Structures are given as structure tokens and as C-alpha cells.
XYZ file of C-alpha atoms in Angstrom:
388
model
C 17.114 28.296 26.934
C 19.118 29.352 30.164
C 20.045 33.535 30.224
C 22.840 34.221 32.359
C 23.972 38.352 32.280
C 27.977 38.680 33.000
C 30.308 41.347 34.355
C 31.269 41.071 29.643
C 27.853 41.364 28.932
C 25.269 38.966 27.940
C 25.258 35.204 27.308
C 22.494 32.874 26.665
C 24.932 29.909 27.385
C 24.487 28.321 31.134
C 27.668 28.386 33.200
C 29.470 24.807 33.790
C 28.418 24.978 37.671
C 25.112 26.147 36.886
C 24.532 22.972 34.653
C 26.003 20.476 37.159
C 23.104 22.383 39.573
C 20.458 21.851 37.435
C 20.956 18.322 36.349
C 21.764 17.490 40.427
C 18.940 19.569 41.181
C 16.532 17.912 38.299
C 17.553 14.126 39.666
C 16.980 15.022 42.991
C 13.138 16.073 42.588
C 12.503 13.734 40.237
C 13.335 11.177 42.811
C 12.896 12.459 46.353
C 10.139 14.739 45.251
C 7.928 14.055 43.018
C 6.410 10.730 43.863
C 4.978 12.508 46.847
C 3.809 15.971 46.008
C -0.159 14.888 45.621
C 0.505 13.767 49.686
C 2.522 16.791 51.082
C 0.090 19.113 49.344
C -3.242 17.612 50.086
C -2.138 16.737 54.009
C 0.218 20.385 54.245
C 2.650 18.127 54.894
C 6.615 19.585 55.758
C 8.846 16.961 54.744
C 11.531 18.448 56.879
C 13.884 15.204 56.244
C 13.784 15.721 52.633
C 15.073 19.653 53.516
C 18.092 17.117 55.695
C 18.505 15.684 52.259
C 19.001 18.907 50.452
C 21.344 20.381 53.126
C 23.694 17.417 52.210
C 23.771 18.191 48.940
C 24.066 22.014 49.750
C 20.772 23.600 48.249
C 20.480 24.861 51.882
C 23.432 27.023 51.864
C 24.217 27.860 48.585
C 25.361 31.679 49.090
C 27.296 30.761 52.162
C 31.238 30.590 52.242
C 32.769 27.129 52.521
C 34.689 28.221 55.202
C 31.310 28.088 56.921
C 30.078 24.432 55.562
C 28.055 26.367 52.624
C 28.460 25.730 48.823
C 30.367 28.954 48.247
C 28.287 29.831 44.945
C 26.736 32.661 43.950
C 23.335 34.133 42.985
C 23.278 32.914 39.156
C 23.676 29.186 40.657
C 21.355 30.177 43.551
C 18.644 30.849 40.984
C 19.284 27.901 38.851
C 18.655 25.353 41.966
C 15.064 27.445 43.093
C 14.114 27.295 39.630
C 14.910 23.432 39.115
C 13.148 22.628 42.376
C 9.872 24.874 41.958
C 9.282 23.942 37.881
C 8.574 20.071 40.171
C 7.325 21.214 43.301
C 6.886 25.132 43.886
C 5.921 24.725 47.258
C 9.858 22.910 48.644
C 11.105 25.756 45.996
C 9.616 28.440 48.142
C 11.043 26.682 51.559
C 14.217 26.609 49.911
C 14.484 30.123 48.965
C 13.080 31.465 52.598
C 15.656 29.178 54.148
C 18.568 30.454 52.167
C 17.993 34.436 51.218
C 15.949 35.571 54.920
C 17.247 33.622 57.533
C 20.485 31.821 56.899
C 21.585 35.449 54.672
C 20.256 37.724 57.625
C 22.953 35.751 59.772
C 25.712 35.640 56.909
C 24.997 39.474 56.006
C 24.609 40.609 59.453
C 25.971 38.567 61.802
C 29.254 38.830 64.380
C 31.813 36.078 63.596
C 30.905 34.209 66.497
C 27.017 34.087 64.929
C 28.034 33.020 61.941
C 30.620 30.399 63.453
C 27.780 29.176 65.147
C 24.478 29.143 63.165
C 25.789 29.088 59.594
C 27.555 25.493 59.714
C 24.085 23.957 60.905
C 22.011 26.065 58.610
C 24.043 25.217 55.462
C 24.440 21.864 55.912
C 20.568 21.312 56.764
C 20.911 20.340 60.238
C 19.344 23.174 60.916
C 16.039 24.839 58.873
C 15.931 28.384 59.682
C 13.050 30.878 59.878
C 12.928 34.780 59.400
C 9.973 36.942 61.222
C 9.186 40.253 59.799
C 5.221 39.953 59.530
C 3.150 40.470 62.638
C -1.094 40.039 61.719
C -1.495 43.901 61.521
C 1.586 44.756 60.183
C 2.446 43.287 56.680
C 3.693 46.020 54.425
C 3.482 48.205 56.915
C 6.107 46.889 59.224
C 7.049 50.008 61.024
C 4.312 49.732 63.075
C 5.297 46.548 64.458
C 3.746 45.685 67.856
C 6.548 43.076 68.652
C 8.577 43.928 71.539
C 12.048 43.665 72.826
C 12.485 45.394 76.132
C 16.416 45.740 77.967
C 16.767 44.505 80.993
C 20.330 44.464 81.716
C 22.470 42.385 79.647
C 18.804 40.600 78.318
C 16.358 41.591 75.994
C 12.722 40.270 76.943
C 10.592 39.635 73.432
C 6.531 39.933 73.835
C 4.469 39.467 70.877
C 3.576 37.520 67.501
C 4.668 37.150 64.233
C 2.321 35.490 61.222
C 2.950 34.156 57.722
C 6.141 32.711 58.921
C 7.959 29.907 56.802
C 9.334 27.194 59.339
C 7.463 28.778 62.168
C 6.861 25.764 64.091
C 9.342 23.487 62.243
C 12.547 25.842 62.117
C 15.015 25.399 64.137
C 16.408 28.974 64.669
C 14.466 31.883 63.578
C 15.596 35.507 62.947
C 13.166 38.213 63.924
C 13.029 41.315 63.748
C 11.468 43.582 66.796
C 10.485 47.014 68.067
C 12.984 48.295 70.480
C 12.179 52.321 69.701
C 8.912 54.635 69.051
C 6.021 53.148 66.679
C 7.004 54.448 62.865
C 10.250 55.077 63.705
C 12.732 53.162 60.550
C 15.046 53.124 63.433
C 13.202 51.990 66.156
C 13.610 47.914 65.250
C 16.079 45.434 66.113
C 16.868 42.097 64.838
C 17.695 39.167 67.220
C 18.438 35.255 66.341
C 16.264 33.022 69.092
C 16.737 29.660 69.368
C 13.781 27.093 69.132
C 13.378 26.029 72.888
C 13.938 29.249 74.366
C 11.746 29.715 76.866
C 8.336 31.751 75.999
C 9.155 31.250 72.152
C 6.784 28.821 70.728
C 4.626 27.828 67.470
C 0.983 29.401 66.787
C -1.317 28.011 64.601
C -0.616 26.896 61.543
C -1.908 28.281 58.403
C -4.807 26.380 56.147
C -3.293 27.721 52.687
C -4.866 27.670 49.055
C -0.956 26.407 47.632
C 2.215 26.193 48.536
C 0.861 23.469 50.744
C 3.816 21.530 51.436
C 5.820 24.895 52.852
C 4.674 25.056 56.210
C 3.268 28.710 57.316
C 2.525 28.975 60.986
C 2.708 31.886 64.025
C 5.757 32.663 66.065
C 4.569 33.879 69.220
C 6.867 35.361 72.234
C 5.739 35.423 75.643
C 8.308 36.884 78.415
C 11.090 35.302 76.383
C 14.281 36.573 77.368
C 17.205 36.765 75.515
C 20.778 37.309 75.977
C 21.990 40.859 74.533
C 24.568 37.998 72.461
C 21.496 37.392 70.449
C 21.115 40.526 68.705
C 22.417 40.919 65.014
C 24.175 44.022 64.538
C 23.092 47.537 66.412
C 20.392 48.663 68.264
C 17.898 50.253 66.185
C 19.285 48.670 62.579
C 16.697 46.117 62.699
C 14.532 47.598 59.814
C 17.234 48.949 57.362
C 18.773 45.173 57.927
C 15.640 43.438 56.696
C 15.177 45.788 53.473
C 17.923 44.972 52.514
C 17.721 41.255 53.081
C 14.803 41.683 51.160
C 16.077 43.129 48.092
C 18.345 39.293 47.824
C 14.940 37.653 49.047
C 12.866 39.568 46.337
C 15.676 37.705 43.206
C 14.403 34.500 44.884
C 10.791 34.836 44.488
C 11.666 36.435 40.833
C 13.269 32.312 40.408
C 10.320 30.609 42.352
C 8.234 32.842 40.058
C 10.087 31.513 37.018
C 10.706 28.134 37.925
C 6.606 27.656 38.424
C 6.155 29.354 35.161
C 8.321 27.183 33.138
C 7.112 23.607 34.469
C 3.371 25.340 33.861
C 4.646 25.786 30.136
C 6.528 22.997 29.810
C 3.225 20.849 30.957
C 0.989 22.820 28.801
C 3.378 22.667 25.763
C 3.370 18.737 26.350
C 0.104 18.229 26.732
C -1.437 20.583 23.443
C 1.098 17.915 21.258
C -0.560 15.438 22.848
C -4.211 15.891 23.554
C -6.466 15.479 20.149
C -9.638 17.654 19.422
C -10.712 17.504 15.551
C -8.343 14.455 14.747
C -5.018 16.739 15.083
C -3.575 17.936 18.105
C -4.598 21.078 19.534
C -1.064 22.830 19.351
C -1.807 22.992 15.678
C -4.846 25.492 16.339
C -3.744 29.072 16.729
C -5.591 30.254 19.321
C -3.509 27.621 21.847
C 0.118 28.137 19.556
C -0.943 32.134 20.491
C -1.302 31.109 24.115
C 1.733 29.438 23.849
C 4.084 31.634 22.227
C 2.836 34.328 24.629
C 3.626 31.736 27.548
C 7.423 31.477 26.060
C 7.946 34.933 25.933
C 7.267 35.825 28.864
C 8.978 33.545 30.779
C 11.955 34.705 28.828
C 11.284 38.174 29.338
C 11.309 36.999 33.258
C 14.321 35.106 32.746
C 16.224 37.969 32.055
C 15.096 40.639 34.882
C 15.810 37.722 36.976
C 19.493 36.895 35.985
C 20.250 40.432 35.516
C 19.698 41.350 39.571
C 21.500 37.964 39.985
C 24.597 39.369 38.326
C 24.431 42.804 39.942
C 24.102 40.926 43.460
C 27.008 38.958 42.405
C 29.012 41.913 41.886
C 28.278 43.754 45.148
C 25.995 46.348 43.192
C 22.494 47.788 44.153
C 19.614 45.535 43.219
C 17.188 47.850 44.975
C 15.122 48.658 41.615
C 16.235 45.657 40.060
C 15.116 43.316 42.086
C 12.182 44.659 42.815
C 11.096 45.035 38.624
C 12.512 40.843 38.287
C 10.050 40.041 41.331
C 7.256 42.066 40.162
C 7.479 41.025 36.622
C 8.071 37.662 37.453
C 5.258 36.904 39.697
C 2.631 38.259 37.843
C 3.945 36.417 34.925
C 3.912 33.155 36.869
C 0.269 33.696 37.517
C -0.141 34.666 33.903
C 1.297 31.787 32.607
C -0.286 29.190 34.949
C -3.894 30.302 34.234
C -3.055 29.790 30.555
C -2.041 26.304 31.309
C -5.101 25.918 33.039
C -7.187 26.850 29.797
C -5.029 24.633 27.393
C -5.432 21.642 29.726
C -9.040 22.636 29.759
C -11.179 20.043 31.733
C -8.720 18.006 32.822
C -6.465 21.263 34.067
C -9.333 21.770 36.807
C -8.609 18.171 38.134
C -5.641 17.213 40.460
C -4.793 14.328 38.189
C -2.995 16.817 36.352
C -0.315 19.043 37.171
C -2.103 22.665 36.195
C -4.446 23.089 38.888
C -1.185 22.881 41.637
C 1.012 25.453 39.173
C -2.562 27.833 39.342
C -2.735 27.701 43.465
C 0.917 28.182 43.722
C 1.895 31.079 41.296
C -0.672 33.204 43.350
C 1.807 33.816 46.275
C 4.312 35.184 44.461
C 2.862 38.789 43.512
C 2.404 38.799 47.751
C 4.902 37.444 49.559
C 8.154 39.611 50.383
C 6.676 42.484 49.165
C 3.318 42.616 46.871
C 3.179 43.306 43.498
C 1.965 46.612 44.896
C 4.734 47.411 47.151
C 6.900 46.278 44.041
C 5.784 49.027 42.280
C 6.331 51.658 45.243
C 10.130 50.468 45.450
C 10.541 51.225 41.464
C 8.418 54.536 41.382
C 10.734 56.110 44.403
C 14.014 54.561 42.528
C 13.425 55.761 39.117
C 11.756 59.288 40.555
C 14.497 59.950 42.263
């Protein structure tokens, strides 16, 4: 069952576009996916023409205008597609939802005309895969001590230092990032600039040996004298920081569907596999403690389902998702990872093997209560919000 939450109130029914996304969505993993997820994730393979693929059918700019080559939909249909693609493969899900909601939405949401004339056609369509630099190796949550710099020098900006944990690092095309152009702490001391791959002194550190997600390439960004033109920068001087929070709060709604798309095809597995697999001569479904695991599994995920399309409607409508988002992504992840150990247990043996699709669902679901925020951090953004 599909929750969507309108501007009326709430239906359980799927939308008409939201159904023609999930059934394109569906065909398109089961096809150009799924016969090669065992190589992508054991090699940490990016299959960066099957991201070509999903730009023409416009999963890689779903939120963007069609006046800019994008699909023109909104956030309900943005989480439909992540959750489609990540109940297959979590790992292109995550790609997906980095691509769309960090980079390509920095540029949409912050961008001059002539930026988003010029980077969103190629983003949305594919031709481009974008990345989005926030994370330096000493600064994760703590980003306002960023060490990255961006230094004037005239009508140039010249960028020394690193970023880490960066989706599309090496492989990206174009990568937002955001920089310290003010004092150490200060919220207003960052700036965020779009550099193009083959820039000079902007190049690819090493890549990232990674328990899942395998098949979404994490590498370093590293800057080295790399001067920019002052062209470059997105928005003011010094709104760098307050840019990217906010860019987050839309990034955090697509973890809460990568979280929900790897808890459903966990379920769905684990559901299939208890009617199947026969202990006792009658299938283990019929023995309460797995119909316990499973009805907790369902519940869950429908509990997540909801948080989830709820921010989606208030981002749809232009309202504050700061504390919503932030309770769908924490809920959401830490269901994921719920729900995937469970699967795990009901496939018992068998779910420790790679034969079976439990053990990739278990590795995966663990990034979600960390990346764009923890689970941690999650609960710092509610506590402020709801002690205000």
C-alpha cells in the first residue's frame, strides 16, 4: 500500500503519475539493474552509463522545471522513483537521490539564471552526473569548522583543500562545494561555488573501500591552487552554510525514501521467502515468532511511509520541512536497519550468504542513520524545533 498526504488531507491511493513512475521505474531495474548488482557491488563498480540511461528517462532531474530539460514533478513522484530503484538496488537508489536533491537542487534552488541555463539541462537529462561537497575528513557534522578554502583574488576565487565521503567524487561531472571564505565557526563564513571537472587543481582522491552501497561510488575531492572565476559562486558571499541546510532538509526526504525503499524489498524478500522455505513440514510464516517479525516489519515500514510522504507534501507546498524531514529521515533509517536485520534472521543461514538478497539489504540500510545528517544529528534538529 502506497500513502500519499495532500493539500485535502490524507489518501492511501497512489497518484496517476506516481503509478506510471513506479511501474517505469520497476521495468527499468528489473532489466538494466538487476542482472548485475552481485558485479557492481562485489567490484564497487559505478555504472555511470546506466545513470545516462536514467537521465533519458528523467530519474535524474525529476524536481527540475521542463523549461530546463527536467521532468517537472514534484517530491511525492520524487520519492516514488528512489523508492522503486533502492527496494532492487539501494546502492543506484542512493546515487540517484545525491544526484537529484544536493547537487542538481543546490543549482536549481540557488543558482543565477545563467547557472541554471547552463548546468541544469546537462544534469537533468544525465549528460551530466553531479556531485555536492560538504564533508571535509575532520569536519562531518561539524561543518563550521571547515578547513576548505576559497581565497579572492580579484575577480577569482582560489580553492585549497579536501572534501571526503563524496558521491560522484571522481566520476561527477560538476560538483557543488561548499567552502570557507570567513573566520572558523562562523555560520556565515562559507560559500558555495559550482567547479567544473577539469578545472585545473580540482581532481579525484582515493576512493572509498565501503561495507554497502558498493555500487555508489564514494571518493575525495581535493583542490590544489584551483582558481575559479567569481561567475562560479552560487548566491552571496558568506551564504554558503545556510544554503546547504537547507538543501539538506530536501536531501534528508530522500534518504527517508532510500530508507524505505531498502526496507520494503528487505520485507518483501523475507515475506517471500518464510511462504516458501519449510521447517517442520509447513512453512515457517505459519510459526508466530517469524508472522511477529513480520507484522512488526509491515508496520513499520508503514509508519515510515507516512513521515516520509508527509515532508514530501509540505515540500511540495513551499512549507518548512525543517522538523519534518528530519523525524521521516531519522525514523526511516533506523527502521531500514531494523527491518533488514529481521530479514536477515528469517532467511536464517542462507540470509548470511550472498546467494540471497538479505545480506546486501543488511550492509546497505546501515548508511542511512549516517549520511546527511546521523541519526544523532536527527535528533538535535527535532529537539531545537519542538523546544523552541
Amino acid at each position: 500500500m502506497e500513502a500519499t498526504l495532500t493539500s485535502t488531507g490524507l489518501s492511501f491511493d497512489m497518484t496517476e503519475n506516481q503509478r506510471m513512475i513506479a511501474d517505469m521505474v520497476r521495468d527499468f531495474a528489473e532489466r538494466e539493474i538487476k542482472p548485475f548488482m552481485r558485479e557492481w557491488d562485489d567490484t564497487q563498480h559505478f555504472p555511470i552509463d546506466t545513470f545516462h540511461k536514467m537521465g533519458e528517462l528523467g530519474l535524474l532531474g525529476v524536481l527540475v522545471p521542463q523549461e530546463y530539460g527536467g521532468s517537472g514533478f514534484g517530491y511525492t513522484e520524487y520519492v516514488t522513483a528512489i523508492e522503486e530503484l533502492s527496494k532492487v538496488d539501494p546502492s543506484i537508489g542512493l546515487s540517484m537521490a545525491a544526484h537529484n536533491s544536493l547537487c542538481t537542487g543546490h543549482i536549481m534552488q540557488f543558482g543565477n539564471e545563467r547557472q541554471r541555463q547552463q548546468y541544469l539541462p546537462k544534469l537533468a537529462t544525465g549528460q551530466w552526473i553531479g556531485a555536492w561537497g560538504l564533508t571535509e575528513p575532520n569536519t562531518g557534522s561539524d561543518a563550521g569548522n571547515m578547513r576548505t578554502t576559497a581565497v579572492q583574488d580579484g575577480d577569482y576565487w582560489i580553492l585549497n583543500g579536501a572534501k571526503n565521503f563524496i558521491t560522484h567524487g571522481k566520476s561527477g561531472h560538476v560538483a557543488v562545494v561548499i567552502v570557507r571564505t570567513g573566520e572558523v565557526g562562523d555560520s556565515h563564513g562559507m560559500t558555495a561555488f559550482v567547479v567544473e571537472r577539469g578545472t585545473p587543481g580540482f581532481k579525484a582522491g582515493r576512493k572509498e573501500d565501503k561495507l554497502g552501497m558498493r555500487a555508489s561510488e564514494t571518493t575525495e575531492m581535493i583542490f590544489e591552487d584551483c582558481r575559479i572565476h567569481n561567475d562560479q559562486m552560487l548566491g552571496q558571499i558568506g551564504e554558503g552554510f545556510i544554503q546547504s541546510m537547507k538543501v539538506l532538509d530536501g536531501g534528508r526526504i530522500s534518504i527517508a525514501a532510500l530508507s524505505l525503499g531498502i526496507a520494503q524489498g528487505a520485507y518483501e524478500a523475507a515475506l517471500q521467502y518464510s511462504k516458501e522455505r519449510q521447517q517442520f513440514n509447513r512453512p515457517i510464516s505459519s510459526f508466530q515468532g517469524i508472522s511477529f517479525k513480520l507484522a512488526d516489519m509491515a508496520t513499520e515500514i508503514e509508519a515510515a511511509r507516512l513521515l516520509t510522504f508527509r515532508a514530501a507534501d509540505l515540500k511540495n507546498r513551499g512549507k518548512s520541512v525543517n522538523l519534518e524531514s528530519a523525524m521521516a529521515k531519522l525514523y526511516a533509517s533506523e527502521c531500514c536497519v531494523r527491518v533488514a536485520n529481521e530479514a536477515v534472521q528469517i532467511f536464517g543461514g542462507y540470509g548470511y550468504t550472498k546467494d540471497y538478497p538479505a545480506e546486501k539489504f543488511y550492509r546497505d540500510s546501515k548508511l542511512c542513520t549516517i549520511g546527511e545528517g546521523t541519526s544523532e544529528i536527527q535528533k538535535l534538529v527535532i529537539g531545537r524545533a519542538i523546544l523552541k
